[in-house]
Amino acid sequence: MLISLGINNGQVSSAEASGTGLAPSKNLFTEAQSAFETSNHIDFRSNWAISDGRLTCLELSANEARLSLDEPLVSGTPYMAVYDLSLTAGSLKLQLSGDGLLNARAVTADWQGFQHYPSSEVAGNYPRVHANPSGTFSGSIDNVAVYDLSEFDPHVVACDVVIIGGDSNSTNTTSEFVDGMNRETAFDPRLWYMPCLRASPTYANVGCERHVPFPMIEPVVGAGSGRRMSPVHAAASRLVSYSAARNRPLLVMALGDAGSGLMTTEDWRHPDRRVGSGPTVGRMWDEMVAMKLAMDALGPAHEVIGAVWSLGQNDGFDAASAEAYDFNITPEYVAFFEDVRDLFGSIPMVMTNIAPHFAAYADANLGLGFGSHRQTWINRFDQDSGHANAISNFKVVQPVESHPVNPSDLSDPHYSAAGMQANGRHMGDALRGMLG
């Protein structure tokens, strides 16, 4: 499904509708300019033309197309550009120009149609946006939008903060590739995230850096760099109205790490509860603490309001019943959630259950209890389960759709791009309901 990244489709709260909430900034191009229904703002420079409603490179030279804004940008202000890109060869840079030149990363694939211009780099009052092609570029752009981020930048504005973390089904490393066509959530300048990037400090293909706030757009980068779909943007889109009504942007601590858990890897264990040694013992707990310190160091009074977890997939074993999971795993999980609340306060939390296709396949074909027994065990944590394992202010989300990433192998517990985003919406809706 093709979504124009320059059009906000987030939920709108009653506060926003009445004009009292934090509304998203508007595209600095008019609707007609953005969609190239007019060309009065364009200097084609004999190398570009509007074809089928898109600004298309004629491949006659390396000349850039110059798109003039009605009002110049303001020096020292952060901006974000998003655009629909169709690229078959070469690369393209979306630069700011006219009062000096602000360079941009060279993008080489359709999914890369966005560019963040941090306030520290906006050194001029730029009146133009340049679509600057390489000499081998072949392609077109559409729906070009530029947003002023000054009201939402976590470096200077206090944000609501949500943790979205856990295993691979909370991150961007195991689903289908983001391809520019499968994003279901449009860009909203009020949504930001902190990339984990535990394994490497930067991801050039997105333009983000470890623990530095970045405007939210899929792929949302977790512990590892990659371009696969995560559930994060979809989840955040269901929470933005709550924060907007509080006149605050939303910042996500993106803490997903494939393979992480609490038993075999011990990634998420508090220092007081670790057993043994090795590179993964407590690694993600330490990462969460490091990200909290980085968030606090930004300066504004950010407030963590909730957490969403995908855990349990990597703590499986040949259990014959949910009670076997209780005996072997439950104490560590209960302690983990208590430790999180000791660190962040008594926040509401959501945990998503394992993939329905995996549960059904494993239980029906292997008889090992990997499926329905594990589902039952996770369900017991829900505040309304009536079980002794129930945790207050804690909801378990049942993924309604399955969407296996590999339909020919239902033992694969991961989700397609559509499934990741459906899960994200379920997670976000559950946490939104708990926030009141």
XYZ file of C-alpha atoms in Angstrom:
436
model
C 0.000 0.000 0.000
C 1.508 3.315 -1.091
C 1.307 5.976 1.608
C 2.333 9.539 0.903
C 4.853 10.214 3.654
C 4.110 13.926 3.547
C 0.521 13.591 4.719
C -0.226 13.204 8.421
C -2.859 10.579 9.181
C -2.409 10.265 12.945
C -5.366 10.146 15.261
C -6.650 13.569 16.256
C -7.706 14.114 19.849
C -10.632 16.267 20.957
C -8.061 18.708 22.332
C -6.422 19.011 18.922
C -9.787 19.425 17.206
C -10.627 22.308 19.533
C -7.241 23.901 18.947
C -5.921 23.385 22.472
C -3.622 20.416 21.862
C -0.252 20.134 20.170
C -1.057 20.009 16.461
C 1.400 18.762 13.824
C 3.232 21.429 11.864
C 2.065 22.004 8.303
C 3.934 21.203 5.129
C 5.858 24.343 4.119
C 4.993 23.638 0.501
C 1.373 24.178 -0.489
C -0.652 21.130 -1.423
C -0.430 22.051 -5.104
C 3.325 22.631 -4.891
C 3.894 19.388 -3.012
C 1.963 17.291 -5.543
C 3.393 19.200 -8.534
C -0.034 20.350 -9.635
C 1.722 23.673 -10.205
C 5.260 24.370 -11.370
C 5.614 28.079 -10.615
C 7.992 27.280 -7.753
C 10.332 25.060 -9.794
C 13.475 25.855 -11.764
C 13.791 22.728 -13.913
C 17.285 23.695 -15.125
C 16.722 21.867 -18.419
C 17.064 18.501 -16.690
C 13.687 17.948 -15.040
C 10.026 17.965 -16.073
C 6.642 17.114 -14.626
C 5.481 13.817 -16.076
C 2.352 11.969 -14.911
C 2.207 14.293 -11.915
C 5.764 13.540 -10.780
C 8.930 15.619 -10.935
C 11.003 13.479 -13.264
C 14.686 13.631 -14.153
C 15.288 13.828 -17.912
C 18.807 12.393 -17.469
C 20.344 15.086 -19.685
C 22.852 16.357 -17.112
C 23.610 16.384 -13.385
C 21.630 19.620 -12.879
C 19.400 19.760 -9.833
C 15.751 20.802 -9.758
C 15.294 23.875 -7.538
C 12.072 24.053 -5.532
C 11.468 27.485 -4.017
C 9.625 27.849 -0.711
C 7.116 30.641 -0.175
C 9.109 31.725 2.894
C 12.784 30.961 3.631
C 13.660 28.453 6.312
C 15.028 29.856 9.575
C 18.646 29.367 10.591
C 19.077 27.203 13.689
C 15.698 25.489 13.250
C 15.326 21.712 12.739
C 13.434 20.498 9.666
C 12.355 17.218 8.118
C 11.715 16.564 4.418
C 9.737 13.541 3.265
C 8.925 12.607 -0.301
C 7.806 9.725 -2.477
C 10.817 8.453 -4.408
C 10.970 6.218 -7.452
C 14.576 5.375 -8.319
C 15.920 2.894 -10.829
C 19.573 3.975 -11.011
C 22.082 6.302 -9.374
C 21.414 8.401 -6.274
C 19.653 11.585 -5.204
C 20.273 14.215 -2.518
C 17.585 16.512 -1.156
C 19.596 19.571 -0.178
C 18.795 23.023 1.216
C 20.260 25.954 -0.678
C 20.079 29.626 -1.546
C 21.792 30.931 1.598
C 24.792 28.660 1.434
C 24.312 24.928 0.928
C 23.258 22.253 3.396
C 24.281 18.886 2.035
C 22.247 15.696 2.478
C 22.829 11.958 2.351
C 22.772 10.327 -1.068
C 19.784 7.974 -1.254
C 19.839 4.955 -3.525
C 16.488 3.215 -2.911
C 12.791 4.139 -2.880
C 12.369 3.609 0.882
C 14.944 6.326 1.674
C 12.728 9.264 0.691
C 13.281 11.374 3.798
C 15.942 13.746 5.129
C 16.423 15.171 8.631
C 18.116 18.572 8.927
C 19.120 19.001 12.615
C 19.074 22.518 14.038
C 22.832 22.400 14.546
C 23.316 21.997 10.774
C 20.771 24.551 9.529
C 23.215 27.444 9.219
C 21.314 29.620 6.736
C 17.866 30.947 5.882
C 17.505 28.616 2.930
C 14.807 29.617 0.412
C 15.078 26.499 -1.760
C 15.105 22.708 -1.723
C 17.324 21.088 -4.341
C 16.694 17.638 -5.806
C 20.311 16.972 -6.739
C 20.883 13.830 -8.854
C 24.052 11.886 -9.446
C 25.178 11.696 -13.037
C 23.606 8.255 -13.323
C 20.326 9.048 -11.559
C 17.146 7.782 -13.160
C 13.883 8.387 -11.338
C 11.258 10.800 -10.061
C 9.820 12.286 -6.875
C 6.361 13.340 -5.700
C 4.559 14.684 -2.628
C 7.559 16.635 -1.360
C 6.940 17.992 2.132
C 9.103 20.032 4.509
C 8.189 20.348 8.182
C 9.386 22.730 10.879
C 10.280 20.544 13.870
C 11.077 23.278 16.383
C 7.948 22.640 18.497
C 8.685 18.912 18.758
C 12.480 18.474 18.962
C 13.334 16.400 22.081
C 16.586 18.327 22.429
C 14.585 21.383 23.516
C 10.957 20.287 24.122
C 9.761 18.060 26.989
C 8.227 14.855 25.606
C 6.141 11.941 26.762
C 8.331 8.851 26.444
C 7.287 5.266 25.716
C 9.615 2.261 25.830
C 9.102 -0.228 23.000
C 11.498 -3.094 23.488
C 12.214 -6.763 23.811
C 12.944 -9.377 21.164
C 12.892 -9.404 17.365
C 9.138 -8.812 17.118
C 9.684 -5.354 18.632
C 12.500 -4.332 16.315
C 13.492 -3.934 12.670
C 15.627 -7.008 12.032
C 13.397 -9.957 11.106
C 10.347 -8.753 9.173
C 10.074 -7.896 5.477
C 12.069 -5.016 4.047
C 10.579 -1.554 4.089
C 10.295 -0.819 0.385
C 8.583 2.546 0.120
C 5.251 0.895 -0.697
C 4.425 -0.986 2.502
C 4.475 1.789 5.098
C 0.955 2.053 6.529
C 1.599 5.011 8.863
C 2.303 8.447 7.448
C 4.907 10.795 8.867
C 3.885 12.852 11.909
C 6.408 15.506 13.060
C 5.291 15.037 16.679
C 6.700 11.485 16.774
C 10.418 10.846 17.472
C 12.561 7.947 18.619
C 15.998 7.256 20.064
C 17.822 4.600 18.009
C 19.481 1.935 20.115
C 22.198 0.997 17.602
C 23.939 -1.108 20.216
C 25.966 -2.970 17.606
C 27.153 0.120 15.689
C 26.956 3.857 16.384
C 25.371 5.006 13.118
C 23.132 3.843 10.296
C 23.965 5.936 7.274
C 21.105 4.629 5.131
C 18.677 6.342 7.517
C 20.990 9.092 8.717
C 20.530 8.346 12.424
C 22.976 7.959 15.310
C 23.033 5.979 18.524
C 20.936 7.592 21.287
C 20.324 10.770 19.266
C 16.602 11.596 18.784
C 15.425 11.172 15.199
C 12.036 11.922 13.580
C 10.041 8.707 13.402
C 9.673 6.912 10.111
C 10.013 3.220 9.259
C 12.361 1.508 9.498
C 12.660 2.535 13.160
C 16.172 1.468 14.086
C 16.615 -0.711 17.179
C 19.739 -2.480 18.410
C 20.940 -3.332 14.924
C 20.954 -1.267 11.747
C 18.578 -2.507 9.084
C 15.686 -1.621 6.814
C 13.066 -4.140 7.913
C 9.647 -3.171 9.230
C 9.125 -2.710 12.962
C 5.861 -2.199 14.904
C 7.101 1.052 16.450
C 5.670 3.737 14.142
C 2.271 2.026 14.059
C 2.210 1.780 17.866
C 3.265 5.390 18.334
C 0.585 6.600 15.917
C -2.066 5.326 18.359
C -0.504 7.218 21.269
C 0.205 10.589 19.684
C -3.259 11.962 20.436
C -2.789 11.315 24.162
C 0.500 13.203 24.268
C -0.787 15.961 21.979
C -3.656 16.606 24.395
C -0.959 17.100 27.045
C 0.811 19.535 24.672
C 3.771 17.195 24.394
C 5.455 15.338 21.512
C 6.040 11.594 21.857
C 9.545 10.111 22.026
C 10.052 6.328 21.818
C 12.991 4.513 23.362
C 13.504 1.931 20.588
C 14.989 -0.958 22.554
C 14.244 -4.025 20.449
C 17.060 -6.561 20.042
C 16.619 -9.820 18.135
C 17.281 -12.915 20.232
C 17.009 -11.174 23.570
C 15.222 -12.585 26.585
C 15.534 -13.323 30.286
C 16.578 -16.959 30.554
C 18.890 -18.384 27.920
C 20.384 -14.997 27.016
C 19.708 -13.031 30.221
C 19.859 -9.852 28.127
C 17.234 -8.005 30.152
C 18.308 -8.972 33.668
C 18.994 -6.380 36.346
C 22.591 -6.549 37.695
C 21.331 -8.004 40.980
C 19.715 -10.946 39.171
C 22.388 -12.041 36.696
C 23.823 -15.520 36.547
C 27.104 -16.422 34.906
C 29.067 -14.210 32.537
C 29.463 -13.504 28.870
C 28.674 -10.792 26.319
C 24.882 -11.070 26.561
C 24.459 -11.220 30.328
C 22.417 -8.131 31.140
C 23.376 -6.441 27.890
C 19.943 -5.001 27.106
C 19.260 -3.941 30.677
C 22.518 -2.001 30.566
C 21.486 -0.565 27.203
C 18.168 0.588 28.645
C 19.958 2.352 31.494
C 22.399 3.956 29.046
C 19.534 5.212 26.881
C 17.771 6.645 29.934
C 20.944 8.544 30.831
C 21.191 9.849 27.249
C 17.551 10.915 27.355
C 18.000 12.689 30.694
C 21.110 14.427 29.361
C 19.076 16.110 26.608
C 17.896 18.612 29.202
C 14.086 18.852 28.916
C 11.973 17.136 31.573
C 10.988 14.074 29.539
C 8.515 11.746 31.269
C 8.279 7.997 30.693
C 4.552 7.218 30.569
C 4.475 3.543 29.600
C 6.197 0.542 28.065
C 5.410 -2.067 25.412
C 7.242 -5.403 25.407
C 7.646 -8.355 23.086
C 9.300 -11.038 25.205
C 9.033 -14.773 25.803
C 9.906 -16.013 22.346
C 13.531 -16.708 23.227
C 12.835 -18.234 26.622
C 11.090 -21.339 25.379
C 11.805 -24.969 26.192
C 10.041 -28.320 25.870
C 7.292 -27.511 28.350
C 4.393 -29.880 28.758
C 2.179 -27.266 30.390
C 1.859 -23.609 31.271
C 2.721 -24.608 34.842
C 6.137 -25.751 33.654
C 6.744 -22.262 32.314
C 5.589 -20.851 35.639
C 8.100 -22.971 37.529
C 11.052 -22.162 35.275
C 10.453 -18.593 34.069
C 7.748 -16.663 35.907
C 9.891 -15.465 38.855
C 12.408 -13.860 36.492
C 9.696 -12.142 34.456
C 7.876 -10.778 37.488
C 11.184 -9.484 38.854
C 12.010 -7.837 35.524
C 8.784 -5.874 35.379
C 9.292 -4.816 38.993
C 12.829 -3.682 38.166
C 11.561 -1.631 35.216
C 9.095 0.146 37.485
C 11.809 0.749 40.059
C 13.768 2.512 37.306
C 10.970 4.453 35.589
C 8.129 4.641 38.084
C 4.792 2.801 38.256
C 4.130 3.009 34.536
C 1.469 0.980 32.706
C 2.913 -1.810 30.602
C 1.779 -3.955 27.688
C 3.197 -7.285 26.560
C 2.322 -8.872 23.248
C 1.766 -12.619 23.112
C 3.567 -14.892 20.647
C 2.519 -15.190 17.017
C -0.748 -17.121 16.534
C 0.633 -19.017 13.547
C 3.647 -20.164 15.540
C 1.550 -21.220 18.506
C -0.883 -23.225 16.397
C 1.826 -24.876 14.315
C 4.085 -25.874 17.166
C 1.302 -27.159 19.398
C -0.428 -29.129 16.664
C 2.630 -30.633 14.995
C 5.384 -30.895 17.584
C 3.461 -31.483 20.782
C 6.209 -29.691 22.708
C 4.060 -27.037 24.327
C 5.883 -24.249 22.521
C 2.584 -22.845 21.341
C -0.624 -22.864 23.327
C 1.133 -23.583 26.639
C 3.361 -20.560 26.210
C 0.393 -18.429 25.193
C -1.427 -19.477 28.346
C 1.625 -18.704 30.472
C 1.971 -15.182 29.013
C -1.772 -14.523 29.345
C -1.535 -15.091 33.090
C 0.437 -11.854 33.497
C -2.572 -9.796 32.366
C -4.063 -7.716 35.156
C -7.496 -9.211 34.489
C -6.432 -12.862 34.172
C -7.563 -13.798 37.678
C -4.374 -15.859 38.027
C -1.796 -15.587 40.789
C 0.715 -14.375 38.170
C -1.406 -11.310 37.301
C 0.516 -8.026 37.449
C -1.242 -4.774 38.260
C -1.488 -2.122 35.556
C -0.317 -4.687 32.981
C -2.069 -5.879 29.811
C -1.297 -8.789 27.498
C -2.131 -8.137 23.843
C -3.384 -10.970 21.667
C -2.275 -10.463 18.048
C -5.524 -10.773 16.093
C -3.899 -11.183 12.690
C -1.049 -13.622 12.199
C 0.687 -12.493 8.981
C 3.653 -14.901 9.074
C 6.805 -13.543 7.467
C 7.322 -16.965 5.904
C 3.935 -18.572 5.050
C 5.669 -21.789 3.995
C 7.257 -22.218 7.440
C 4.793 -21.524 10.244
C 7.406 -22.508 12.818
C 9.006 -19.129 12.102
C 7.601 -16.864 14.857
C 8.127 -13.611 12.976
C 5.708 -11.332 11.130
C 5.393 -9.812 7.697
C 5.446 -6.034 7.304
C 1.654 -5.975 7.495
C 1.734 -8.133 10.612
C 4.317 -5.980 12.343
C 2.220 -2.888 11.785
C -1.019 -4.597 12.838
C 0.723 -5.718 16.032
C 1.973 -2.191 16.596
C -1.550 -0.809 16.388
C -2.811 -3.436 18.862
C 0.048 -2.612 21.259
C -0.534 1.117 20.971
C -4.284 0.788 21.427
C -3.795 -1.305 24.567
C -1.411 1.183 26.149
C -3.600 4.095 25.100
C -6.535 2.499 26.889
C -4.469 2.164 30.067
C -3.401 5.816 29.971
C -6.994 7.022 30.336
